[in-house]
Amino acid sequence: MQFGVFSVGDVTVDPTNGREPTERERIKAMVAIALKAEEVGLDVFATGEHHNPPFVPSSPTTMLGYVAAKTERLLLSTATTLITTNDPVKIAEDYAMLQHLADGRVDLMMGRGNTGPVYPWFGQDIRNGIPLTIENYDLLRRLWREDVVNWQGKFRTPLQSFTSTPRPLDGVPPFVWHGSIRSPEVAEQAAYYGDGFFANHIFWPKEHTQRMVGLYRERFAHYGHGSADQAIVGLGGQVFMRRNSQDAVREFRPYFDNAPVYGHGPSLEDFSSQTPLTVGSPQQVIDRTLTFRESVGDYQRQLFLIDHAGLPLKTVLEQLDMLGEEVVPVLRREFAVGRPPHVPDAPTHASLVKAAADGSAADSTADAAAAPAAV
């Protein structure tokens, strides 16, 4: 399994002292979090994409390119790449460029985002959200897999004899996860292409996530990509830790109560019981996270949200120390126990290149075997 952290890049007032970080401070903090993630042995850092206050990550490839230059092993991902309002041509070129600069340490998570006004800002209509998702991603796949593309659709100008540059590194596009909180159409799309499905797993009860992942697994098998338990699944999650669980609850409560998304709503205790949010000791985080497999089966990626709601950078880096030293090593061992050998690992550039080479060899062998019969 891959373990990592994702950030939505919110600029939020610290409710304990009334201080709001500047945009520069928040951007630099996200970079510091990514570098710390590699330092403590995590596998993935993922950034969201937003184009509205109070968020700062409007250009994921800029940030990830910078992080790529300062890291050696960390896999760089997005927590959302807006497939609805970004031009597929620009996505194809931007992420292929990043793929080259990062030596293949790149994948991305497609999503529609959760900010309605972004659609008209980029010349689109939110009522076309699902059709845009389907059409734009179909074009993106072709741009990455075909050297010359002739294409016509509904939502952008046609393409005639168009070549996206640069071409994907080693001829293999970045792996794509389709992320969704509530849209079964996205789970269906991920299954249709045999891509990964990432369930945000933050705001909804486990039964909802279980249904979404179950639908994806069922349709993945239906489309002939493998058995249902071979589908590629990722989950999000929220944690806040201190050595003593009472200290964790006491320290995190003002941040939870004033968070821009769920603040001034259900109590911390109710939200924790109804969603995967875990506030407590490292052992409690381990125990809670291990239960996720009971709901969705063996899965490939676990990302934690740890830097939201105005938490100061010092506190976030302390969370990363606990994740790297105490939580993730145990999760790696425990999730490996009983994992069937036919369940795949999370895709990487190296594994995708190998699979492409194996497929080419198999195709060549099949062609050679068929040649005499065709004569």
Short mmCIF file of C-alpha atoms in Angstrom, two decimals:
data_model
loop_
_atom_site.label_atom_id
_atom_site.label_comp_id
_atom_site.label_asym_id
_atom_site.label_seq_id
_atom_site.Cartn_x
_atom_site.Cartn_y
_atom_site.Cartn_z
CA MET A 1 0.00 0.00 0.00
CA GLN A 2 0.89 3.63 -0.44
CA PHE A 3 0.50 6.00 2.48
CA GLY A 4 0.61 9.75 2.33
CA VAL A 5 -1.04 13.09 3.03
CA PHE A 6 -3.15 15.46 0.99
CA SER A 7 -3.80 19.16 1.43
CA VAL A 8 -6.69 21.31 0.27
CA GLY A 9 -4.57 24.42 0.85
CA ASP A 10 -7.09 26.43 2.84
CA VAL A 11 -6.06 29.76 4.34
CA THR A 12 -7.91 29.71 7.64
CA VAL A 13 -7.65 31.82 10.79
CA ASP A 14 -6.14 29.98 13.75
CA PRO A 15 -9.05 30.15 16.22
CA THR A 16 -6.73 29.93 19.22
CA ASN A 17 -4.90 33.19 18.49
CA GLY A 18 -6.84 34.92 15.69
CA ARG A 19 -3.89 34.85 13.30
CA GLU A 20 -4.46 34.26 9.58
CA PRO A 21 -1.46 33.14 7.53
CA THR A 22 -0.61 34.99 4.36
CA GLU A 23 -1.01 33.21 1.04
CA ARG A 24 2.77 33.02 0.76
CA GLU A 25 3.03 31.43 4.21
CA ARG A 26 0.38 28.87 3.35
CA ILE A 27 2.01 27.95 0.04
CA LYS A 28 5.40 27.60 1.72
CA ALA A 29 3.79 25.51 4.46
CA MET A 30 2.39 23.09 1.90
CA VAL A 31 5.88 22.66 0.45
CA ALA A 32 7.30 22.08 3.94
CA ILE A 33 4.65 19.42 4.54
CA ALA A 34 5.56 17.65 1.31
CA LEU A 35 9.26 17.64 2.15
CA LYS A 36 8.53 16.39 5.66
CA ALA A 37 6.37 13.61 4.22
CA GLU A 38 9.35 12.26 2.32
CA GLU A 39 11.63 12.72 5.33
CA VAL A 40 9.43 10.58 7.60
CA GLY A 41 9.01 7.82 5.01
CA LEU A 42 5.58 8.46 3.56
CA ASP A 43 4.95 7.61 -0.08
CA VAL A 44 2.64 10.31 -1.44
CA PHE A 45 1.97 14.01 -1.21
CA ALA A 46 -1.16 15.29 -2.97
CA THR A 47 -2.40 18.83 -3.45
CA GLY A 48 -5.89 20.01 -4.24
CA GLU A 49 -6.83 22.46 -6.98
CA HIS A 50 -8.93 25.49 -6.14
CA HIS A 51 -9.52 28.83 -7.82
CA ASN A 52 -11.29 30.69 -5.05
CA PRO A 53 -10.49 32.07 -1.61
CA PRO A 54 -9.78 30.86 1.02
CA PHE A 55 -7.67 28.34 -0.95
CA VAL A 56 -4.26 28.85 -2.56
CA PRO A 57 -3.37 25.82 -4.76
CA SER A 58 -4.61 27.15 -8.11
CA SER A 59 -1.64 25.66 -10.00
CA PRO A 60 -0.87 22.11 -8.83
CA THR A 61 1.77 21.45 -11.47
CA THR A 62 3.75 24.51 -10.40
CA MET A 63 3.81 23.37 -6.79
CA LEU A 64 4.48 19.73 -7.60
CA GLY A 65 7.25 20.64 -10.04
CA TYR A 66 8.93 22.64 -7.28
CA VAL A 67 8.54 19.78 -4.81
CA ALA A 68 9.86 17.32 -7.40
CA ALA A 69 13.11 19.29 -7.60
CA LYS A 70 13.55 19.03 -3.83
CA THR A 71 12.65 15.35 -3.34
CA GLU A 72 13.96 12.04 -4.60
CA ARG A 73 11.39 9.38 -3.79
CA LEU A 74 8.07 11.04 -2.98
CA LEU A 75 5.19 10.31 -5.36
CA LEU A 76 3.54 13.58 -6.37
CA SER A 77 -0.19 13.59 -6.91
CA THR A 78 -3.23 15.82 -6.98
CA ALA A 79 -6.11 15.55 -4.59
CA THR A 80 -8.27 17.01 -7.34
CA THR A 81 -7.51 17.96 -10.92
CA LEU A 82 -10.60 19.73 -12.24
CA ILE A 83 -11.53 17.72 -15.30
CA THR A 84 -14.66 19.83 -15.79
CA THR A 85 -13.17 23.32 -16.08
CA ASN A 86 -9.60 22.65 -17.23
CA ASP A 87 -8.94 22.20 -20.93
CA PRO A 88 -7.98 18.55 -21.55
CA VAL A 89 -5.22 19.70 -23.89
CA LYS A 90 -3.65 21.78 -21.13
CA ILE A 91 -3.97 18.92 -18.62
CA ALA A 92 -2.31 16.53 -21.07
CA GLU A 93 0.61 18.85 -21.68
CA ASP A 94 1.07 20.13 -18.13
CA TYR A 95 1.14 16.71 -16.49
CA ALA A 96 3.31 15.15 -19.19
CA MET A 97 5.80 17.97 -18.60
CA LEU A 98 5.65 17.36 -14.85
CA GLN A 99 6.07 13.64 -15.45
CA HIS A 100 9.36 14.26 -17.30
CA LEU A 101 10.67 16.69 -14.67
CA ALA A 102 9.78 14.34 -11.81
CA ASP A 103 11.21 11.22 -13.52
CA GLY A 104 7.78 9.59 -13.52
CA ARG A 105 6.90 10.27 -9.86
CA VAL A 106 3.50 11.66 -10.85
CA ASP A 107 -0.11 10.60 -10.90
CA LEU A 108 -3.30 12.61 -10.68
CA MET A 109 -6.80 12.42 -9.34
CA MET A 110 -9.57 13.65 -11.59
CA GLY A 111 -12.57 15.28 -9.99
CA ARG A 112 -15.33 17.82 -10.50
CA GLY A 113 -14.48 19.83 -7.40
CA ASN A 114 -17.02 21.15 -4.92
CA THR A 115 -17.12 24.86 -5.79
CA GLY A 116 -20.08 25.74 -7.97
CA PRO A 117 -18.96 29.25 -9.07
CA VAL A 118 -15.78 27.88 -10.68
CA TYR A 119 -17.77 26.71 -13.71
CA PRO A 120 -18.75 30.13 -15.11
CA TRP A 121 -15.30 31.51 -14.24
CA PHE A 122 -13.92 29.08 -16.81
CA GLY A 123 -16.75 29.40 -19.30
CA GLN A 124 -18.72 26.30 -18.33
CA ASP A 125 -22.15 25.47 -16.94
CA ILE A 126 -22.36 23.47 -13.72
CA ARG A 127 -25.41 21.67 -15.10
CA ASN A 128 -23.04 20.00 -17.56
CA GLY A 129 -20.76 18.72 -14.79
CA ILE A 130 -21.11 15.01 -15.53
CA PRO A 131 -21.13 15.32 -19.36
CA LEU A 132 -18.02 17.53 -19.13
CA THR A 133 -16.32 14.96 -16.93
CA ILE A 134 -17.03 12.19 -19.45
CA GLU A 135 -16.12 14.08 -22.61
CA ASN A 136 -13.03 15.83 -21.28
CA TYR A 137 -11.52 12.70 -19.81
CA ASP A 138 -12.13 10.70 -22.97
CA LEU A 139 -10.23 13.36 -24.92
CA LEU A 140 -7.43 13.47 -22.35
CA ARG A 141 -6.87 9.73 -22.67
CA ARG A 142 -6.65 10.00 -26.42
CA LEU A 143 -4.21 12.91 -26.24
CA TRP A 144 -1.89 10.83 -24.07
CA ARG A 145 -2.21 7.61 -26.09
CA GLU A 146 -2.43 8.78 -29.71
CA ASP A 147 0.37 10.71 -31.40
CA VAL A 148 -2.04 12.47 -33.76
CA VAL A 149 -5.59 13.23 -32.62
CA ASN A 150 -8.59 14.20 -34.73
CA TRP A 151 -11.49 14.92 -32.42
CA GLN A 152 -14.81 16.72 -32.22
CA GLY A 153 -17.04 17.06 -29.18
CA LYS A 154 -19.64 19.30 -27.60
CA PHE A 155 -17.75 21.46 -25.12
CA ARG A 156 -14.60 22.67 -26.90
CA THR A 157 -13.37 23.42 -30.41
CA PRO A 158 -12.45 20.45 -32.62
CA LEU A 159 -8.88 19.19 -32.97
CA GLN A 160 -7.39 18.40 -36.36
CA SER A 161 -4.10 16.50 -36.68
CA PHE A 162 -3.15 17.65 -33.18
CA THR A 163 -0.18 16.29 -31.20
CA SER A 164 0.07 17.02 -27.51
CA THR A 165 3.62 17.83 -26.39
CA PRO A 166 5.62 16.61 -24.65
CA ARG A 167 4.58 13.02 -25.12
CA PRO A 168 4.19 11.01 -21.89
CA LEU A 169 7.43 9.78 -20.36
CA ASP A 170 8.43 6.36 -21.76
CA GLY A 171 5.20 6.40 -23.75
CA VAL A 172 3.22 5.72 -20.56
CA PRO A 173 0.74 8.34 -19.26
CA PRO A 174 0.48 9.12 -15.56
CA PHE A 175 -1.84 6.83 -13.63
CA VAL A 176 -5.25 8.35 -13.06
CA TRP A 177 -7.48 8.07 -10.02
CA HIS A 178 -11.07 9.29 -10.29
CA GLY A 179 -12.03 11.01 -7.07
CA SER A 180 -15.55 11.49 -5.82
CA ILE A 181 -17.48 12.04 -2.64
CA ARG A 182 -20.98 11.37 -3.91
CA SER A 183 -21.17 10.70 -7.67
CA PRO A 184 -21.73 7.10 -8.79
CA GLU A 185 -21.14 8.24 -12.38
CA VAL A 186 -17.49 8.87 -11.46
CA ALA A 187 -17.14 5.39 -9.98
CA GLU A 188 -18.60 4.03 -13.22
CA GLN A 189 -16.14 6.05 -15.29
CA ALA A 190 -13.17 4.79 -13.30
CA ALA A 191 -14.38 1.21 -13.71
CA TYR A 192 -14.99 1.58 -17.44
CA TYR A 193 -11.39 2.58 -18.11
CA GLY A 194 -9.84 0.32 -15.49
CA ASP A 195 -8.45 3.35 -13.67
CA GLY A 196 -8.26 3.87 -9.92
CA PHE A 197 -11.13 5.11 -7.77
CA PHE A 198 -10.44 7.36 -4.80
CA ALA A 199 -13.21 7.78 -2.25
CA ASN A 200 -12.67 11.02 -0.36
CA HIS A 201 -14.00 9.29 2.79
CA ILE A 202 -14.12 12.46 4.88
CA PHE A 203 -17.63 13.85 5.20
CA TRP A 204 -19.80 10.75 4.86
CA PRO A 205 -20.43 7.64 6.97
CA LYS A 206 -18.60 4.45 6.14
CA GLU A 207 -21.74 2.90 4.64
CA HIS A 208 -21.73 5.51 1.88
CA THR A 209 -18.09 4.87 1.03
CA GLN A 210 -18.77 1.15 1.11
CA ARG A 211 -21.54 1.51 -1.48
CA MET A 212 -19.44 3.73 -3.77
CA VAL A 213 -16.41 1.44 -3.68
CA GLY A 214 -18.64 -1.61 -4.05
CA LEU A 215 -20.20 -0.17 -7.20
CA TYR A 216 -16.75 0.60 -8.64
CA ARG A 217 -15.46 -2.90 -7.89
CA GLU A 218 -18.54 -4.54 -9.41
CA ARG A 219 -18.30 -2.49 -12.61
CA PHE A 220 -14.50 -2.91 -12.83
CA ALA A 221 -15.07 -6.67 -13.02
CA HIS A 222 -18.01 -6.19 -15.43
CA TYR A 223 -15.74 -4.39 -17.91
CA GLY A 224 -13.23 -7.23 -17.81
CA HIS A 225 -10.31 -5.56 -16.07
CA GLY A 226 -10.00 -8.29 -13.45
CA SER A 227 -11.86 -9.57 -10.44
CA ALA A 228 -13.63 -7.11 -8.16
CA ASP A 229 -10.94 -7.40 -5.51
CA GLN A 230 -8.28 -6.44 -8.07
CA ALA A 231 -9.77 -2.97 -8.60
CA ILE A 232 -7.51 -0.08 -7.56
CA VAL A 233 -9.01 1.74 -4.57
CA GLY A 234 -7.79 4.71 -2.55
CA LEU A 235 -9.27 6.29 0.56
CA GLY A 236 -8.95 9.62 2.31
CA GLY A 237 -9.20 10.20 6.04
CA GLN A 238 -8.76 12.87 8.69
CA VAL A 239 -6.65 12.50 11.81
CA PHE A 240 -5.33 14.56 14.69
CA MET A 241 -3.05 12.93 17.24
CA ARG A 242 -1.45 13.49 20.59
CA ARG A 243 0.11 10.93 22.91
CA ASN A 244 -2.90 11.22 25.16
CA SER A 245 -6.30 11.08 23.48
CA GLN A 246 -7.80 13.62 25.88
CA ASP A 247 -5.08 16.10 24.92
CA ALA A 248 -5.81 15.51 21.24
CA VAL A 249 -9.52 16.20 21.67
CA ARG A 250 -8.91 19.29 23.80
CA GLU A 251 -6.37 20.76 21.37
CA PHE A 252 -8.27 19.98 18.17
CA ARG A 253 -11.74 21.03 19.33
CA PRO A 254 -11.44 24.78 18.60
CA TYR A 255 -10.10 24.02 15.11
CA PHE A 256 -12.93 21.60 14.43
CA ASP A 257 -15.60 23.94 15.81
CA ASN A 258 -14.48 26.78 13.52
CA ALA A 259 -13.44 24.85 10.41
CA PRO A 260 -14.79 26.49 7.23
CA VAL A 261 -16.46 23.30 5.97
CA TYR A 262 -17.96 21.57 9.01
CA GLY A 263 -17.56 24.16 11.76
CA HIS A 264 -20.62 25.29 13.70
CA GLY A 265 -22.35 22.01 12.82
CA PRO A 266 -22.31 18.60 14.51
CA SER A 267 -20.18 18.20 17.61
CA LEU A 268 -16.69 16.77 17.33
CA GLU A 269 -17.90 13.62 19.05
CA ASP A 270 -20.85 13.16 16.69
CA PHE A 271 -18.77 13.86 13.60
CA SER A 272 -16.09 11.43 14.75
CA SER A 273 -18.63 8.68 15.33
CA GLN A 274 -20.38 9.22 11.98
CA THR A 275 -17.34 9.75 9.71
CA PRO A 276 -13.73 8.49 9.53
CA LEU A 277 -12.40 11.54 11.43
CA THR A 278 -10.15 10.18 14.21
CA VAL A 279 -8.95 12.46 16.99
CA GLY A 280 -6.91 10.65 19.62
CA SER A 281 -3.70 8.73 20.20
CA PRO A 282 -1.56 7.15 17.46
CA GLN A 283 -2.90 3.75 18.50
CA GLN A 284 -6.47 4.94 18.05
CA VAL A 285 -5.61 6.15 14.56
CA ILE A 286 -4.07 2.76 13.78
CA ASP A 287 -7.09 0.88 15.10
CA ARG A 288 -9.60 3.06 13.26
CA THR A 289 -7.74 3.01 9.95
CA LEU A 290 -7.43 -0.77 10.02
CA THR A 291 -11.22 -1.00 10.11
CA PHE A 292 -11.43 0.62 6.68
CA ARG A 293 -10.51 -2.70 5.07
CA GLU A 294 -13.59 -4.25 6.65
CA SER A 295 -15.76 -1.84 4.64
CA VAL A 296 -13.99 -1.67 1.27
CA GLY A 297 -11.70 -4.71 1.11
CA ASP A 298 -7.96 -4.65 0.43
CA TYR A 299 -7.05 -1.31 -1.08
CA GLN A 300 -3.98 0.42 -2.48
CA ARG A 301 -3.69 3.99 -1.17
CA GLN A 302 -4.44 5.74 2.10
CA LEU A 303 -4.10 9.52 2.29
CA PHE A 304 -4.60 11.56 5.45
CA LEU A 305 -5.75 15.18 5.73
CA ILE A 306 -3.80 16.77 8.58
CA ASP A 307 -3.21 20.46 7.78
CA HIS A 308 -6.63 22.08 7.50
CA ALA A 309 -8.79 24.38 9.64
CA GLY A 310 -6.02 26.80 10.63
CA LEU A 311 -3.68 24.31 12.29
CA PRO A 312 -0.20 25.87 12.61
CA LEU A 313 2.64 24.36 10.59
CA LYS A 314 4.53 23.30 13.72
CA THR A 315 1.56 21.19 14.79
CA VAL A 316 1.17 19.66 11.34
CA LEU A 317 4.85 18.66 11.23
CA GLU A 318 4.39 17.00 14.62
CA GLN A 319 1.50 15.04 13.14
CA LEU A 320 3.77 13.91 10.32
CA ASP A 321 6.40 12.72 12.78
CA MET A 322 3.80 10.56 14.51
CA LEU A 323 2.48 9.24 11.21
CA GLY A 324 5.93 8.32 9.99
CA GLU A 325 7.33 6.92 13.21
CA GLU A 326 4.37 5.26 14.91
CA VAL A 327 1.34 4.90 12.66
CA VAL A 328 2.31 4.06 9.08
CA PRO A 329 4.90 1.34 9.90
CA VAL A 330 2.22 -0.54 11.84
CA LEU A 331 -0.38 -0.01 9.12
CA ARG A 332 2.02 -1.35 6.48
CA ARG A 333 2.55 -4.54 8.46
CA GLU A 334 -1.07 -5.06 9.44
CA PHE A 335 -2.56 -4.35 6.02
CA ALA A 336 -0.13 -6.85 4.49
CA VAL A 337 -1.45 -9.63 6.72
CA GLY A 338 -3.96 -11.75 4.81
CA ARG A 339 -3.68 -9.71 1.64
CA PRO A 340 -4.30 -12.14 -1.24
CA PRO A 341 -1.37 -12.40 -3.66
CA HIS A 342 -3.56 -11.56 -6.66
CA VAL A 343 -4.52 -8.15 -5.23
CA PRO A 344 -2.29 -5.65 -7.08
CA ASP A 345 -0.04 -3.05 -5.53
CA ALA A 346 -0.66 0.62 -6.15
CA PRO A 347 0.50 1.51 -9.69
CA THR A 348 3.75 3.40 -10.17
CA HIS A 349 5.45 4.63 -13.30
CA ALA A 350 7.87 1.70 -13.17
CA SER A 351 5.07 -0.85 -12.87
CA LEU A 352 3.10 0.79 -15.68
CA VAL A 353 6.15 0.80 -17.98
CA LYS A 354 6.74 -2.88 -17.22
CA ALA A 355 3.08 -3.72 -17.86
CA ALA A 356 3.21 -1.86 -21.18
CA ALA A 357 6.36 -3.74 -22.19
CA ASP A 358 4.87 -7.07 -21.17
CA GLY A 359 1.74 -6.26 -23.13
CA SER A 360 3.76 -5.35 -26.23
CA ALA A 361 5.72 -8.59 -25.95
CA ALA A 362 2.51 -10.56 -25.59
CA ASP A 363 1.01 -8.78 -28.60
CA SER A 364 4.14 -9.50 -30.68
CA THR A 365 4.03 -13.17 -29.69
CA ALA A 366 0.35 -13.39 -30.59
CA ASP A 367 0.98 -11.73 -33.93
CA ALA A 368 3.84 -14.12 -34.70
CA ALA A 369 1.74 -17.13 -33.77
CA ALA A 370 -1.11 -15.95 -35.93
CA ALA A 371 1.04 -15.11 -38.97
CA PRO A 372 1.31 -18.62 -40.48
CA ALA A 373 -2.42 -19.13 -40.24
CA ALA A 374 -2.99 -15.86 -42.03
CA VAL A 375 -0.74 -16.74 -44.97
#
